[in-house]
Short mmCIF file of C-alpha atoms in Angstrom, two decimals:
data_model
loop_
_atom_site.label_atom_id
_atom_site.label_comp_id
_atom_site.label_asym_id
_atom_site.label_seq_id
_atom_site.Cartn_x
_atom_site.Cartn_y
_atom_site.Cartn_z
CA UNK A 1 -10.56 22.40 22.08
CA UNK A 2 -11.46 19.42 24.88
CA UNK A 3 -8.81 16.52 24.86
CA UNK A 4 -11.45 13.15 24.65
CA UNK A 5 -9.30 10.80 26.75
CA UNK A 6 -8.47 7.16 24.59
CA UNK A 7 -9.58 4.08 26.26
CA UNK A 8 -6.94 2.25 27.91
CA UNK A 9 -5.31 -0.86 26.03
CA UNK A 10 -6.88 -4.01 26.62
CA UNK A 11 -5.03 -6.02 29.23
CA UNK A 12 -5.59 -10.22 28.35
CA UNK A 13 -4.85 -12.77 30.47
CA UNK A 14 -2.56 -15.79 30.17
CA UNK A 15 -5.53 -18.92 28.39
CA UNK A 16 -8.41 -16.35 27.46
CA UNK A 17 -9.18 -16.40 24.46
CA UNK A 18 -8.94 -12.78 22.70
CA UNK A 19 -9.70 -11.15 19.38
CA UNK A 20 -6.26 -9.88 17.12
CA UNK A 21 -8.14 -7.25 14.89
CA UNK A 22 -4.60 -6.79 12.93
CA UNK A 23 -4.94 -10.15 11.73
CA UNK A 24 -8.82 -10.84 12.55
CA UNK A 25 -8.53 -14.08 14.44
CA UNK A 26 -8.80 -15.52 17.30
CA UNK A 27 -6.27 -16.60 19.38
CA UNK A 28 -5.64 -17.85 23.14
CA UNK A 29 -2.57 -15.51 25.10
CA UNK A 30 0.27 -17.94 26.22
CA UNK A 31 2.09 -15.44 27.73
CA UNK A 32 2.19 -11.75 29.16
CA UNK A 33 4.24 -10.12 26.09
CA UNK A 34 0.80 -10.91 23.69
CA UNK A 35 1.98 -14.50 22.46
CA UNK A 36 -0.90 -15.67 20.75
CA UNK A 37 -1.51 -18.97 19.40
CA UNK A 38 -4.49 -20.44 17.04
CA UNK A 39 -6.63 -22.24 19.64
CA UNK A 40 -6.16 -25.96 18.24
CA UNK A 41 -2.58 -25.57 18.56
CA UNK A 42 -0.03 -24.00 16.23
CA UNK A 43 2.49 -21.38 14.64
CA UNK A 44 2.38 -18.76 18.03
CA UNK A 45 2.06 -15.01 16.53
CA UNK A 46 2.90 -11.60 18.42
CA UNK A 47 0.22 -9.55 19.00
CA UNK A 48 0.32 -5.76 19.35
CA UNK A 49 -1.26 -4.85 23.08
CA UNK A 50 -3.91 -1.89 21.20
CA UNK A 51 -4.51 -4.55 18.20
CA UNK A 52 -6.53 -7.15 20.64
CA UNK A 53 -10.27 -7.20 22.85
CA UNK A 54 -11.63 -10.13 24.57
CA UNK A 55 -13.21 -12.20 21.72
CA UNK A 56 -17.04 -12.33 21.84
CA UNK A 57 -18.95 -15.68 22.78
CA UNK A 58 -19.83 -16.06 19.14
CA UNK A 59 -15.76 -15.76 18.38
CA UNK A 60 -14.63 -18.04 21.59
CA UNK A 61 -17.90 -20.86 20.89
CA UNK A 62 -16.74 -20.99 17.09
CA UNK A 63 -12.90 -21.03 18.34
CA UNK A 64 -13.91 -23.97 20.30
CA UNK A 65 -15.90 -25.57 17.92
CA UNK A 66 -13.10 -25.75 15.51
CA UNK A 67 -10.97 -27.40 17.70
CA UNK A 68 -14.01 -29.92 18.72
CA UNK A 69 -14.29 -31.00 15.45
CA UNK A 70 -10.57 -31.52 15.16
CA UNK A 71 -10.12 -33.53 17.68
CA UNK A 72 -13.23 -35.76 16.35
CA UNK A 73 -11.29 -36.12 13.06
CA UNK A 74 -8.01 -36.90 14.38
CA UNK A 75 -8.95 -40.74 14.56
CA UNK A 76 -10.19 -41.07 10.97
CA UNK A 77 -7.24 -39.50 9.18
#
């Protein structure tokens, strides 16, 4: 029986933005251990190295929409 070789772990970058699958959100790497934080700032979360991929442009652009929009409230609170 043929051994299928498993894709390498995903290796992120400190700032990119990546996708955590265990707890399906996005969140930007702060650091090389899988620190993760929410994009508009927050509670940082560890992230398993085999539980994250690159988040798609549809998962980064609504990441960064959220925060747009909180910023833009931030003045009327």
């Amino acid at each position: 029986m043929a051994h299928t070789p498993q894709p390498a772990p995903y290796a992120a970058r400190k700032g990119e933005l990546v996708w955590d699958s265990a707890l399906d959100r996005v969140g930007e790497v702060t650091d090389d251990r899988y620190r993760l934080r929410p994009p508009d700032g927050g509670a940082e979360w560890h992230a398993e190295r085999c539980t994250i991929r690159p988040a798609t442009r549809v998962e980064a652009l609504r990441a960064r929409v959220a925060v747009a929009n909180a910023e833009s409230r931030k003045g009327r609170e």
